[in-house]
Short mmCIF file of C-alpha atoms and ligand atoms in Angstrom, two decimals:
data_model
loop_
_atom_site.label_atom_id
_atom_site.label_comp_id
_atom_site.label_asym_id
_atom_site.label_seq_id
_atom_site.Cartn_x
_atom_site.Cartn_y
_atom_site.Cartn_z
CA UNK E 1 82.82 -94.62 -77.96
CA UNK E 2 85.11 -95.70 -80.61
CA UNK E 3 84.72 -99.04 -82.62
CA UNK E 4 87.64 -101.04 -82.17
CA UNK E 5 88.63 -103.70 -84.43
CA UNK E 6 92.31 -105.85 -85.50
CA UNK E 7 93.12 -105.80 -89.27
CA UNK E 8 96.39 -106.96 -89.17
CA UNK E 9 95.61 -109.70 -91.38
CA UNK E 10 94.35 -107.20 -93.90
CA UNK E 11 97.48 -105.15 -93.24
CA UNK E 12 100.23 -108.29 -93.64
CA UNK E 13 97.76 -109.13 -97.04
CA UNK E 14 98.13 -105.94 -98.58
CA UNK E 15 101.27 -104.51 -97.36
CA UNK E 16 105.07 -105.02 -98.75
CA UNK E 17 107.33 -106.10 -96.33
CA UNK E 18 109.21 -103.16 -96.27
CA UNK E 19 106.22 -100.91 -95.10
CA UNK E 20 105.26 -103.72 -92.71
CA UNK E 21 108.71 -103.73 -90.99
CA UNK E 22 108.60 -99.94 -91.34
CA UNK E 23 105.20 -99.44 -89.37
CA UNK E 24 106.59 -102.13 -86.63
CA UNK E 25 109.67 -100.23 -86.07
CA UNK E 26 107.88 -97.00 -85.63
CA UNK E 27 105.57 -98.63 -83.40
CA UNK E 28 108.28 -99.97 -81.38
CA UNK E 29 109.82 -96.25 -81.16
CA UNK E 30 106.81 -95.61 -79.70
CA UNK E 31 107.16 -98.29 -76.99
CA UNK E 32 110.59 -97.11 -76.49
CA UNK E 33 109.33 -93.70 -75.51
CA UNK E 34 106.31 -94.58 -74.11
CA UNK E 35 103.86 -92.90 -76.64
CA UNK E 36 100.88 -93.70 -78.40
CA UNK E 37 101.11 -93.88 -81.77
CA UNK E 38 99.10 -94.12 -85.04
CA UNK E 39 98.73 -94.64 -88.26
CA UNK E 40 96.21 -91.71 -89.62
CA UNK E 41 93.82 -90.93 -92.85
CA UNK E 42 94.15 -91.67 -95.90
CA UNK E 43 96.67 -94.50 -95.77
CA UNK E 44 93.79 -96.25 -93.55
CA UNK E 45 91.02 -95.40 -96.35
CA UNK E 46 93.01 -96.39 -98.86
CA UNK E 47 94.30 -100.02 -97.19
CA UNK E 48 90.59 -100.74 -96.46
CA UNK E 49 89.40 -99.86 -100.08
CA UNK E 50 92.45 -102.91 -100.90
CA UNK E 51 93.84 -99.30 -102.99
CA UNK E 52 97.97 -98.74 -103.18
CA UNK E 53 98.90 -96.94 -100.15
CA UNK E 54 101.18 -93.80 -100.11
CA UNK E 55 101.92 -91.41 -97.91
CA UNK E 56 102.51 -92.66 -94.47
CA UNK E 57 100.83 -89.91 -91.49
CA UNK E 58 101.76 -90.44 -87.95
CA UNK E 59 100.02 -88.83 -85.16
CA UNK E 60 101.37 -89.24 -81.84
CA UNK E 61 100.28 -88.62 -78.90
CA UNK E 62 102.95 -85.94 -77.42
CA UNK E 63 105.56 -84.57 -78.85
CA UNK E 64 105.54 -85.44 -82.29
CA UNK E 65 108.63 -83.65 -83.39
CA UNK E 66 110.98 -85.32 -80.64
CA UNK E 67 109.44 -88.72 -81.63
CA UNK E 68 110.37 -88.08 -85.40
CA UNK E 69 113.88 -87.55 -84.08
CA UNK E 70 114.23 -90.80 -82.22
CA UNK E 71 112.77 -92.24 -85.33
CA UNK E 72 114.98 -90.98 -88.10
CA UNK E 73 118.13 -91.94 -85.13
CA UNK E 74 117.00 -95.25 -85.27
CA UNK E 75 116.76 -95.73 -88.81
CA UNK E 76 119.63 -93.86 -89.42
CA UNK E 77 118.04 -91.49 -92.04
CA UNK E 78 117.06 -87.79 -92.69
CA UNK E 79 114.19 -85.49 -90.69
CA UNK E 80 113.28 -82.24 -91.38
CA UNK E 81 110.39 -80.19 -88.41
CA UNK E 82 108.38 -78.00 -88.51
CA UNK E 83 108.86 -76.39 -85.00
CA UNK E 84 105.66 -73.96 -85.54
CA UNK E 85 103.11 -76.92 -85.86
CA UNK E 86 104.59 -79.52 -84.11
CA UNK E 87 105.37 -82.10 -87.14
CA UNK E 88 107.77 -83.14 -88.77
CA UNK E 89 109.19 -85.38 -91.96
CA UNK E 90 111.14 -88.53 -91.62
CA UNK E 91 112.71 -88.87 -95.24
CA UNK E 92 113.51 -93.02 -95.20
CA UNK E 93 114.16 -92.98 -98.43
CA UNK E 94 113.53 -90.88 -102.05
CA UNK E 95 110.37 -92.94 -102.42
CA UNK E 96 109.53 -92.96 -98.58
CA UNK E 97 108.76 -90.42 -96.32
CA UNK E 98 106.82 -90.42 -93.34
CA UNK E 99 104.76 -87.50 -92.02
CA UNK E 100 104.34 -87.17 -88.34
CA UNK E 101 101.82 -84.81 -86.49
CA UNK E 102 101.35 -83.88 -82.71
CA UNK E 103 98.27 -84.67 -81.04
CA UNK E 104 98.79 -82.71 -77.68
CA UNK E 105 98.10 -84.32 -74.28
CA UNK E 106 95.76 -82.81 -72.23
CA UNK E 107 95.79 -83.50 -68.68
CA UNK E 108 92.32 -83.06 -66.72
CA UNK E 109 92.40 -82.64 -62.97
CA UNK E 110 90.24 -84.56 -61.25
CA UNK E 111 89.41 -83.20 -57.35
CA UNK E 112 90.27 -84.83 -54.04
CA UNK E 113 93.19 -87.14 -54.25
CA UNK E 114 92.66 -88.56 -57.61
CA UNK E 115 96.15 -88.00 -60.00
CA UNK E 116 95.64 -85.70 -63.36
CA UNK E 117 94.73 -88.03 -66.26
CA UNK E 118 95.87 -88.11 -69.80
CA UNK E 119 93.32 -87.70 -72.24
CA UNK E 120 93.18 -89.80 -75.16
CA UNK E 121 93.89 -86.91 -77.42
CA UNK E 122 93.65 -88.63 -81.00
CA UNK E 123 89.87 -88.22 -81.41
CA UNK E 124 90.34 -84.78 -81.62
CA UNK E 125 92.86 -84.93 -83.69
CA UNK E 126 90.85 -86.83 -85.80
CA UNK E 127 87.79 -84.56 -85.23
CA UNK E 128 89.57 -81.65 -87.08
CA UNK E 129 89.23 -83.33 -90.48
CA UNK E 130 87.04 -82.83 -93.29
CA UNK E 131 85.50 -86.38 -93.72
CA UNK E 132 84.56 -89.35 -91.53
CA UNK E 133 86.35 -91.44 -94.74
CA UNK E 134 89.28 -89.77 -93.30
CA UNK E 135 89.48 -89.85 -89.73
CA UNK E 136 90.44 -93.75 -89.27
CA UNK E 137 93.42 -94.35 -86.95
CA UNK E 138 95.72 -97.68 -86.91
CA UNK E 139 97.26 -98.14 -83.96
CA UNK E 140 101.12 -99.22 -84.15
CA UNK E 141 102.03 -100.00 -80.34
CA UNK E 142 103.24 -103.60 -80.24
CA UNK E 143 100.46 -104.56 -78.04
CA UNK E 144 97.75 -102.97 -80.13
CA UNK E 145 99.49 -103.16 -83.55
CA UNK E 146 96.75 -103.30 -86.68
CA UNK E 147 93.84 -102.20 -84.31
CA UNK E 148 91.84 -100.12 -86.08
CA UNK E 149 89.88 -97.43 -84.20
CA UNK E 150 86.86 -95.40 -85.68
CA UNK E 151 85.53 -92.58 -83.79
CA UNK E 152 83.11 -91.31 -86.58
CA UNK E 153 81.37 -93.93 -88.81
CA UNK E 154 84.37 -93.83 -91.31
CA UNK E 155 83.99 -98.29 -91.71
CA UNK E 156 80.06 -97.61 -92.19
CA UNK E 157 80.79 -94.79 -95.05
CA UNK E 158 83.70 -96.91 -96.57
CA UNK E 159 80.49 -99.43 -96.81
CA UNK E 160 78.04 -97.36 -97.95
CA UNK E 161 80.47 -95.65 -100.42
CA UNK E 162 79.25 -92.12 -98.77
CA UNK E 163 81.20 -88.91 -99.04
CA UNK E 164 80.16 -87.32 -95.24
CA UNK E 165 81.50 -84.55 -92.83
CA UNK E 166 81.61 -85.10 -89.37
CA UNK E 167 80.31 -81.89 -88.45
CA UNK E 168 78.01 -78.98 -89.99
CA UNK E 169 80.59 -76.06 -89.80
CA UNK E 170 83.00 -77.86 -91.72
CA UNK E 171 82.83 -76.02 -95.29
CA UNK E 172 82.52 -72.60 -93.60
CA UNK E 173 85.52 -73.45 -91.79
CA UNK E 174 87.42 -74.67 -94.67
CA UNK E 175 85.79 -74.13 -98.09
CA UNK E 176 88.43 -76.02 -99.96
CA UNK E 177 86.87 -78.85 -98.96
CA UNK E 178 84.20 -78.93 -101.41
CA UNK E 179 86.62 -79.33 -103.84
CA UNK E 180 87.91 -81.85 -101.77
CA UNK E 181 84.31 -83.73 -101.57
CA UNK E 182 84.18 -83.58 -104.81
CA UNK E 183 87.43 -85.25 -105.59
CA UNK E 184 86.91 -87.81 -103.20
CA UNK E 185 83.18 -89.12 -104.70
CA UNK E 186 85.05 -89.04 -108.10
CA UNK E 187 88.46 -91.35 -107.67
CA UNK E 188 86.57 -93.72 -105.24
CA UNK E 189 83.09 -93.87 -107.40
CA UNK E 190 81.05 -92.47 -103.89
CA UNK E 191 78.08 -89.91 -103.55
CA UNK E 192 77.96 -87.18 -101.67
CA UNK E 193 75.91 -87.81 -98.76
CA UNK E 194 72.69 -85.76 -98.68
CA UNK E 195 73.35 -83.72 -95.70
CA UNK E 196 76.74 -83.45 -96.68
CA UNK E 197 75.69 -81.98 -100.81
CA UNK E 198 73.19 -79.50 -99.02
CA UNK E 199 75.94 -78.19 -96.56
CA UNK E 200 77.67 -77.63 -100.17
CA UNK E 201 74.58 -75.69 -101.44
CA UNK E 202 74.48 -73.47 -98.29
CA UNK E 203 78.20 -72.91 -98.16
CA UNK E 204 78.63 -71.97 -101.93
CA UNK E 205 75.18 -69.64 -101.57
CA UNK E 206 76.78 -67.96 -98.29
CA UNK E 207 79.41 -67.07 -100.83
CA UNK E 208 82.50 -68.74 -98.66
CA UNK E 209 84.90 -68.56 -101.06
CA UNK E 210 85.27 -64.70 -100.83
CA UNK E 211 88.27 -64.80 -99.11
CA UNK E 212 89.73 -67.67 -100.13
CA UNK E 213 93.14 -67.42 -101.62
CA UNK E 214 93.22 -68.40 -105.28
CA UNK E 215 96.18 -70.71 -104.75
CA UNK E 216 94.18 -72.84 -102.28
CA UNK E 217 91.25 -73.08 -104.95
CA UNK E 218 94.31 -73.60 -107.72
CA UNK E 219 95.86 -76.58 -105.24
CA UNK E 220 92.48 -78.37 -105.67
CA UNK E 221 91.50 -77.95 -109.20
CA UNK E 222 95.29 -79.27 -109.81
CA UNK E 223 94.26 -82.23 -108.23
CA UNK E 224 91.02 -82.65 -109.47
CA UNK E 225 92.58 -82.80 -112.97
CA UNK E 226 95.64 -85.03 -112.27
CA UNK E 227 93.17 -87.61 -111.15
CA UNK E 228 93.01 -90.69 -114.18
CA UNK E 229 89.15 -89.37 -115.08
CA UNK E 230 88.26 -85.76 -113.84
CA UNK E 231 85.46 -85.60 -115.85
CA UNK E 232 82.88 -86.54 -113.70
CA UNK E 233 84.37 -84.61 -110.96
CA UNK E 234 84.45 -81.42 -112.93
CA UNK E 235 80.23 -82.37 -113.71
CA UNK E 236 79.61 -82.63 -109.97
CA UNK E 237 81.52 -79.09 -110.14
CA UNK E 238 79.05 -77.56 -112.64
CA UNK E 239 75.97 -78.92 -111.16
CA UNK E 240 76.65 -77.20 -107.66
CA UNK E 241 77.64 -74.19 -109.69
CA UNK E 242 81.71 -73.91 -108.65
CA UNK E 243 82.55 -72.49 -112.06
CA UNK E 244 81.04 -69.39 -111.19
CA UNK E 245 82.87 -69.60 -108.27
CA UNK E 246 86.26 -69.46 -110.71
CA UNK E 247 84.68 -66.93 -112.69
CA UNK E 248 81.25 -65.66 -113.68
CA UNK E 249 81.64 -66.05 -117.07
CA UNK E 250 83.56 -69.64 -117.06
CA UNK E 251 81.26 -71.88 -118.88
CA UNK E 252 81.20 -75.31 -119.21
CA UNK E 253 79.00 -76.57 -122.37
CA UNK E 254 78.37 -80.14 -123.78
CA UNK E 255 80.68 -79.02 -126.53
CA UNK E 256 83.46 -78.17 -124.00
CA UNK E 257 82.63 -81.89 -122.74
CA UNK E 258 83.51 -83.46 -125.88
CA UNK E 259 86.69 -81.87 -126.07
CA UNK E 260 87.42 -83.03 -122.65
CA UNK E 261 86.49 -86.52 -123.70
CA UNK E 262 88.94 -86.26 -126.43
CA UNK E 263 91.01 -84.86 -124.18
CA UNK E 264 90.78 -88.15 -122.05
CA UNK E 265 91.62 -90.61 -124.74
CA UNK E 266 94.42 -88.83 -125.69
CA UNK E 267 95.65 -88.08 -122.62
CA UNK E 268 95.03 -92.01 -122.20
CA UNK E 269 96.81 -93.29 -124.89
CA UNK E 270 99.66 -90.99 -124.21
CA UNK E 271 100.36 -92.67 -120.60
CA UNK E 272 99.86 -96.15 -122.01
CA UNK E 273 102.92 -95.34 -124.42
CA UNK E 274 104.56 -93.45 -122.32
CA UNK E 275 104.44 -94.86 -118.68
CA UNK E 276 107.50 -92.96 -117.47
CA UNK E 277 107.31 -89.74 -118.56
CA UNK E 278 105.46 -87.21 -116.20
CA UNK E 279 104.35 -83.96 -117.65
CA UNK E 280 101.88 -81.25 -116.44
CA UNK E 281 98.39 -83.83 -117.14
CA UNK E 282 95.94 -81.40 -115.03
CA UNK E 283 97.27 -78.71 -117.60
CA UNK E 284 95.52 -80.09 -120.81
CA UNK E 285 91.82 -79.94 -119.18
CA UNK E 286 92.54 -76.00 -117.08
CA UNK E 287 93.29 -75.21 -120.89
CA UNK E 288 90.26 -77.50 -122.33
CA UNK E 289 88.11 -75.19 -119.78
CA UNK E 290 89.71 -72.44 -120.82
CA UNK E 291 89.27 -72.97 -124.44
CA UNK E 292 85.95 -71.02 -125.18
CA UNK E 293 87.30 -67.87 -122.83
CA UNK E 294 87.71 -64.80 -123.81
CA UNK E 295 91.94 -63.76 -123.13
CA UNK E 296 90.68 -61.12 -121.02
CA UNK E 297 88.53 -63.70 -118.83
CA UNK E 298 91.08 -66.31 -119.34
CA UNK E 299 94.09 -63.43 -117.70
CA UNK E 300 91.11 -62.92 -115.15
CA UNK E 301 91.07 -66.26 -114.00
CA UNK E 302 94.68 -66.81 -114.11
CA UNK E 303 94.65 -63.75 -111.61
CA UNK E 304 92.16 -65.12 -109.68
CA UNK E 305 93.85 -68.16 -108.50
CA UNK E 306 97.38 -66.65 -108.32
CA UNK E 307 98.62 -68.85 -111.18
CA UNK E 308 102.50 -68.07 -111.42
CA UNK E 309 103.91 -65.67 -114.31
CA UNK E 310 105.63 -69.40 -116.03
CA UNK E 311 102.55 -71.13 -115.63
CA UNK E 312 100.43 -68.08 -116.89
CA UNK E 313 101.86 -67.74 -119.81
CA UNK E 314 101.99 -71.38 -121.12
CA UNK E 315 98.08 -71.24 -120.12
CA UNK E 316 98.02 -67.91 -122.21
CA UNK E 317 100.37 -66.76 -124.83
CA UNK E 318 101.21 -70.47 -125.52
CA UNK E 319 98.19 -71.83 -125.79
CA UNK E 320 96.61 -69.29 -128.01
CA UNK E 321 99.98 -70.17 -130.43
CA UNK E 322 99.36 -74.26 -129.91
CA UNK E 323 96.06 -73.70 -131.10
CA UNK E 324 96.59 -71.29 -133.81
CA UNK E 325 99.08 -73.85 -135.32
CA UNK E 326 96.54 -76.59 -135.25
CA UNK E 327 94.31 -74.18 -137.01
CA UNK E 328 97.21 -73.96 -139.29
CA UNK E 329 97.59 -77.39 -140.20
CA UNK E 330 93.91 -78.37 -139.97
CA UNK E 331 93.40 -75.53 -143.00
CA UNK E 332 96.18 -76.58 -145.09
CA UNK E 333 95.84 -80.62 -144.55
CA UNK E 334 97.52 -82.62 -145.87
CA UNK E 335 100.64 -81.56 -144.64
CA UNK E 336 103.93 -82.87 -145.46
CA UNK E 337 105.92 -84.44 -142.82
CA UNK E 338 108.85 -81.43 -142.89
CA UNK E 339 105.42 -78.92 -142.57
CA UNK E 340 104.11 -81.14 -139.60
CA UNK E 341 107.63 -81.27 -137.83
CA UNK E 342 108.66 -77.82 -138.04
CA UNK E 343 105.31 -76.78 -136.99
CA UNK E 344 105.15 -78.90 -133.61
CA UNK E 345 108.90 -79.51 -132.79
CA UNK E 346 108.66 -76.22 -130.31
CA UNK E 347 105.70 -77.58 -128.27
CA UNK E 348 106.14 -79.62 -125.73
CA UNK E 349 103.86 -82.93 -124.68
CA UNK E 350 101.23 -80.71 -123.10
CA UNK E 351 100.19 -78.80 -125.97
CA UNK E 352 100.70 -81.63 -128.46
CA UNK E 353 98.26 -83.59 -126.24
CA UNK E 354 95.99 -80.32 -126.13
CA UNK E 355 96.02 -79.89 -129.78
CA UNK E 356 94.94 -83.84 -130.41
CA UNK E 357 92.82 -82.71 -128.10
CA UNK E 358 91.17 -80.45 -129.50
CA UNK E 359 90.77 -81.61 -133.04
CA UNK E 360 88.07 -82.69 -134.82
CA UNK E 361 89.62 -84.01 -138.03
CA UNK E 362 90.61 -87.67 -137.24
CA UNK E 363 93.58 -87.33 -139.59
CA UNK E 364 95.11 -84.28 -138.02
CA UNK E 365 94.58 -86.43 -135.16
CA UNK E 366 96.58 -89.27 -136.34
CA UNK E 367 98.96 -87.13 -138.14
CA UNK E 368 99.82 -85.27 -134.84
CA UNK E 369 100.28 -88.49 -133.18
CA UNK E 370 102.72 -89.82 -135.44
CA UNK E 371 105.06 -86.52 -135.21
CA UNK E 372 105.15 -87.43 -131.48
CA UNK E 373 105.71 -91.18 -131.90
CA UNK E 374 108.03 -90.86 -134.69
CA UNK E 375 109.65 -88.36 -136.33
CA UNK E 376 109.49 -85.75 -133.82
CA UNK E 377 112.88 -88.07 -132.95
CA UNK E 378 114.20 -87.89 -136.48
CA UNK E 379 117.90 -85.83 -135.71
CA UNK E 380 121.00 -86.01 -138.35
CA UNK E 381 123.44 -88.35 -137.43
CA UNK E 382 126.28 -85.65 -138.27
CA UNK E 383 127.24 -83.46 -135.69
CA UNK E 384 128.95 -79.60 -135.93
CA UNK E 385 132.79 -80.96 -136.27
CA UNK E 386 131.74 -83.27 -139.19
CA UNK E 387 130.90 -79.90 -141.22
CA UNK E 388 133.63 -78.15 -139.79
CA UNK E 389 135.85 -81.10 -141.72
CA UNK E 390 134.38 -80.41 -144.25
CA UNK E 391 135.88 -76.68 -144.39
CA UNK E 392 132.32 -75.58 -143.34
CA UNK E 393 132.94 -72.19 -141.18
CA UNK E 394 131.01 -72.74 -138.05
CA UNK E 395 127.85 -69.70 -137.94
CA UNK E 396 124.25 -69.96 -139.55
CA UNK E 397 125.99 -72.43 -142.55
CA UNK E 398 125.58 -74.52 -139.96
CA UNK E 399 121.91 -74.26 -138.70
CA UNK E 400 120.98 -74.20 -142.67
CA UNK E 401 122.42 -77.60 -143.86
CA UNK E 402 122.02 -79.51 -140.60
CA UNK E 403 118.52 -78.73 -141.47
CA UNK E 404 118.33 -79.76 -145.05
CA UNK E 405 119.89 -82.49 -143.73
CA UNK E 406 116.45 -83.34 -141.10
CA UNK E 407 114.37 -82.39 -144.09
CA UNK E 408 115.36 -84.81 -146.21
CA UNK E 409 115.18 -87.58 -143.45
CA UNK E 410 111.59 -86.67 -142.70
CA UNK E 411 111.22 -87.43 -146.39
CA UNK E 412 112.63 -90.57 -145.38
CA UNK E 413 116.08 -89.86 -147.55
CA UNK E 414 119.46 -90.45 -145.91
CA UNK E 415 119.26 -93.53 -143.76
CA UNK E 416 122.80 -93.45 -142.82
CA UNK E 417 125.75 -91.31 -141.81
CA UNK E 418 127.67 -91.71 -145.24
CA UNK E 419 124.68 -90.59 -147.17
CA UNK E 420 123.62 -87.85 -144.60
CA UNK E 421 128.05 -86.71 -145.10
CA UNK E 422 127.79 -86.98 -148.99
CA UNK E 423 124.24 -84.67 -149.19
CA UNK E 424 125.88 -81.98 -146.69
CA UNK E 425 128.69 -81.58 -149.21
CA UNK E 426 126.57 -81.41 -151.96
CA UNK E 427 124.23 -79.09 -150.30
CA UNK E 428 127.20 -76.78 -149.51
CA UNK E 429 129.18 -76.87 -152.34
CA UNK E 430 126.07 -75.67 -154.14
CA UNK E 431 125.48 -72.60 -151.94
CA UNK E 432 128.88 -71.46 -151.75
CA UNK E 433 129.28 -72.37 -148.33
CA UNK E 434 132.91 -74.56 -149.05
N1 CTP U 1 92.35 -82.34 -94.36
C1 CTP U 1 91.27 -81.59 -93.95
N2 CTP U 1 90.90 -80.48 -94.63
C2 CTP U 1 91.60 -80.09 -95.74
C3 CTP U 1 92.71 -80.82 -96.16
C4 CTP U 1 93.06 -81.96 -95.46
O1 CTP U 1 90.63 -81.96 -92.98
N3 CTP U 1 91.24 -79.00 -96.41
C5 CTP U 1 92.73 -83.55 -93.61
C6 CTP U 1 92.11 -84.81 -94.21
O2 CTP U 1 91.29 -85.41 -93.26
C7 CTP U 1 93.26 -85.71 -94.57
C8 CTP U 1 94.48 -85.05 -93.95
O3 CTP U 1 94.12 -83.71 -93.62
O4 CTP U 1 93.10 -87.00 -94.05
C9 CTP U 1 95.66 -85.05 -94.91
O5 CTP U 1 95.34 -84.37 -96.12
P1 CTP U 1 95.74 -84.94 -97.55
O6 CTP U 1 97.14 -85.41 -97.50
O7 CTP U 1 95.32 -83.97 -98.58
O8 CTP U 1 94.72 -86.15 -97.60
P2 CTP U 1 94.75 -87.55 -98.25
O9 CTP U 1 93.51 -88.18 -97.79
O10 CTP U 1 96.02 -88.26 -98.00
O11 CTP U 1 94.59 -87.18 -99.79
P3 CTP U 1 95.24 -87.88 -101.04
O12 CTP U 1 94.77 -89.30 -100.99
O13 CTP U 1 94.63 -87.11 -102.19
O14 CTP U 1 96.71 -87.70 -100.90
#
């Protein structure tokens, strides 16, 4: 009952080496143990989409944790189990890690004289998941390496681009997975299947999220908004009505679209400058939605998904400051370059990005964008011990001229260390400071 089919071709394509030789060893740990072993979810989905693979999950058939030891042996690197749930986490390397699961065997007696059987017990492994997109298995024995088994229709949804459960209880038994749905249609351009988007309706009109913990629902919306465009993701979420869900009074107008539009771009631009650096990205659009909130409904809805007392109160206290500041500097603009540093240099790349965001006025816009490119970096080139050579006595003296000092290099003054040296002896012979 399962389609059967080999794609290691597709798997030698699209694969490095490394992960290649990686798969065949596990496989062949397998062999050496005589267990069945595969390769499970979304690194399937994602090799058949031709998408980068990550995250390598292993089910195997038996004990999964004792297999994950053999395997981290063999490779001579790192596991850590989880005794209570049978897996475990084979760290190969930082970059690297492979996830294994137990699928338990179950042995069926047959009467008379015939032996107990093993039961294949990866289809219901597989069975347990939330979509037939996810419930492809690669097998990794060396005599079935890259045969890829579908118990569910997953090759037939991959075609049809079709977001589908595999069975009808599946939101009631795990709500999250609307979210989830939801997510999935977005990054991979699907639709929700229509059987699928009414078990959605029923779910969400049953009220299922009653006793859901807000951390689960937080865990989803986090990764709804770290996806590259959440936008359309977070439409699907307004036409089935899961605002409401986060709070009655959460709402999500075309003006709060254009702001996460902006938000987009900017958010865009940043990464295209900044490739390396990693900062909280699902952050700007929670406070985008946020934006129009009252504090009281925006502390409700912090409460309601459990957000930590850090996290709270940069999606709070800081963000009511960030955007105070840009109504600070969208009132008084133009702003001088000293004005535009000293009120930005506390906020970091988040609210920057939230308050490009969030502006209207194209040159706030650019100004803001230039403090972060440029002169947010502008720092004098003399240091404490040159002032205390000076006979400077170290103390708030200090603080004072090294800041003179910044302010007349944001007014593009002082372009070296002598003349930086010759203005902070000026500067304190003038206020009594030597
Ligand atoms: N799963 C599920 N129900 C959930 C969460 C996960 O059935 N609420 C199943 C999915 O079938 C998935 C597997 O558990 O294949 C692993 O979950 P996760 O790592 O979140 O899935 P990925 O598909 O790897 O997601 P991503 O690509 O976003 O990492």
């Amino acid at each position: 009952n399962a389609r059967k089919r080999r794609i290691h071709n597709l798997m030698a394509q699209r694969l490095d080496d490394r992960t290649m030789d990686l798969l065949k060893s596990i496989g062949a740990a397998g062999d050496e143990l005589g267990l069945n072993l595969y390769v499970v979810g979304g690194f399937v989905r994602d090799l058949l989409l031709q998408r980068t693979v990550d995250d390598i999950d292993i089910v195997v058939e038996g004990d999964g944790i004792a297999f994950a030891r053999y395997v981290a042996e063999k490779l001579n690197c790192r596991v850590n189990t989880h005794k209570k749930f049978g897996t475990a986490v084979v760290i190969v390397s930082e970059q690297i890690k492979v996830d294994v699961a137990s699928a338990r065997l179950e042995y069926y007696d047959f009467p008379a004289a015939l032996p107990i059987v093993e039961k294949s017990s990866i289809k219901r492994d597989l069975a347990r998941r939330d979509f037939t997109i996810n419930t492809l298995a690669l097998s990794l024995n060396a005599d079935t390496f890259g045969t890829l088994i579908d118990y569910f229709g997953a090759t037939r949804d991959l075609k049809d681009k079709t977001i589908r459960t595999i069975h009808n209880l599946s939101f009631v038994e795990d709500p999250t997975r609307i979210f989830r749905a939801i997510k999935f249609a977005n990054r991979f351009g699907f639709d929700i299947g229509k059987v699928t988007a009414n078990l959605i309706r029923n779910a969400i009109k049953v009220d299922c999220f009653k006793n859901l913990s807000g951390l689960r629902v937080l865990s989803e919306l986090k990764q709804i908004f770290s996806e590259e465009d959440p936008i359309p993701a977070i439409r699907s979420m307004t036409d089935y009505g899961l605002e409401k869900v986060i709070h009655p009074r959460l709402e999500i107008t075309p003006a709060t679209y254009q702001i996460l539009e902006s938000a987009n771009k900017t958010l865009t631009w940043h990464d295209l400058l900044y490739v390396q650096e990693t900062y909280p990205r699902w952050a700007v659009y929670f406070m985008v939605l946020l934006h129009r909130c009252t504090f009281k409904v925006s502390e409700q809805i912090c409460d309601r998904l459990m957000i930590p007392v850090g996290e709270r109160q940069l999606l709070l206290e800081t963000r009511y400051k960030a955007e105070n500041r840009l109504g600070f500097i969208e009132s008084n603009h133009p702003v001088s370059r000293q004005k535009l540093y000293w009120a930005l240099i506390n906020f970091n790349t988040v609210f920057v990005l939230y308050m490009m965001a969030l502006t209207k006025n194209e040159a706030v816009r650019r100004d803001i964008s230039n403090f972060y490119t440029q002169f947010r970096h502008v720092t004098p080139k003399i240091r404490g011990k040159d002032l205390i050579r000076i006979g400077v006595t170290p103390g708030p003296a200090f603080t004072k001229i090294l800041n003179e000092v910044r302010n007349a290099k944001l007014d593009g003054h002082l372009d070296t260390r002598e003349k930086e040296m010759d203005f902070a002896i000026k500067y304190a012979r003038e206020n009594n400071m030597i």
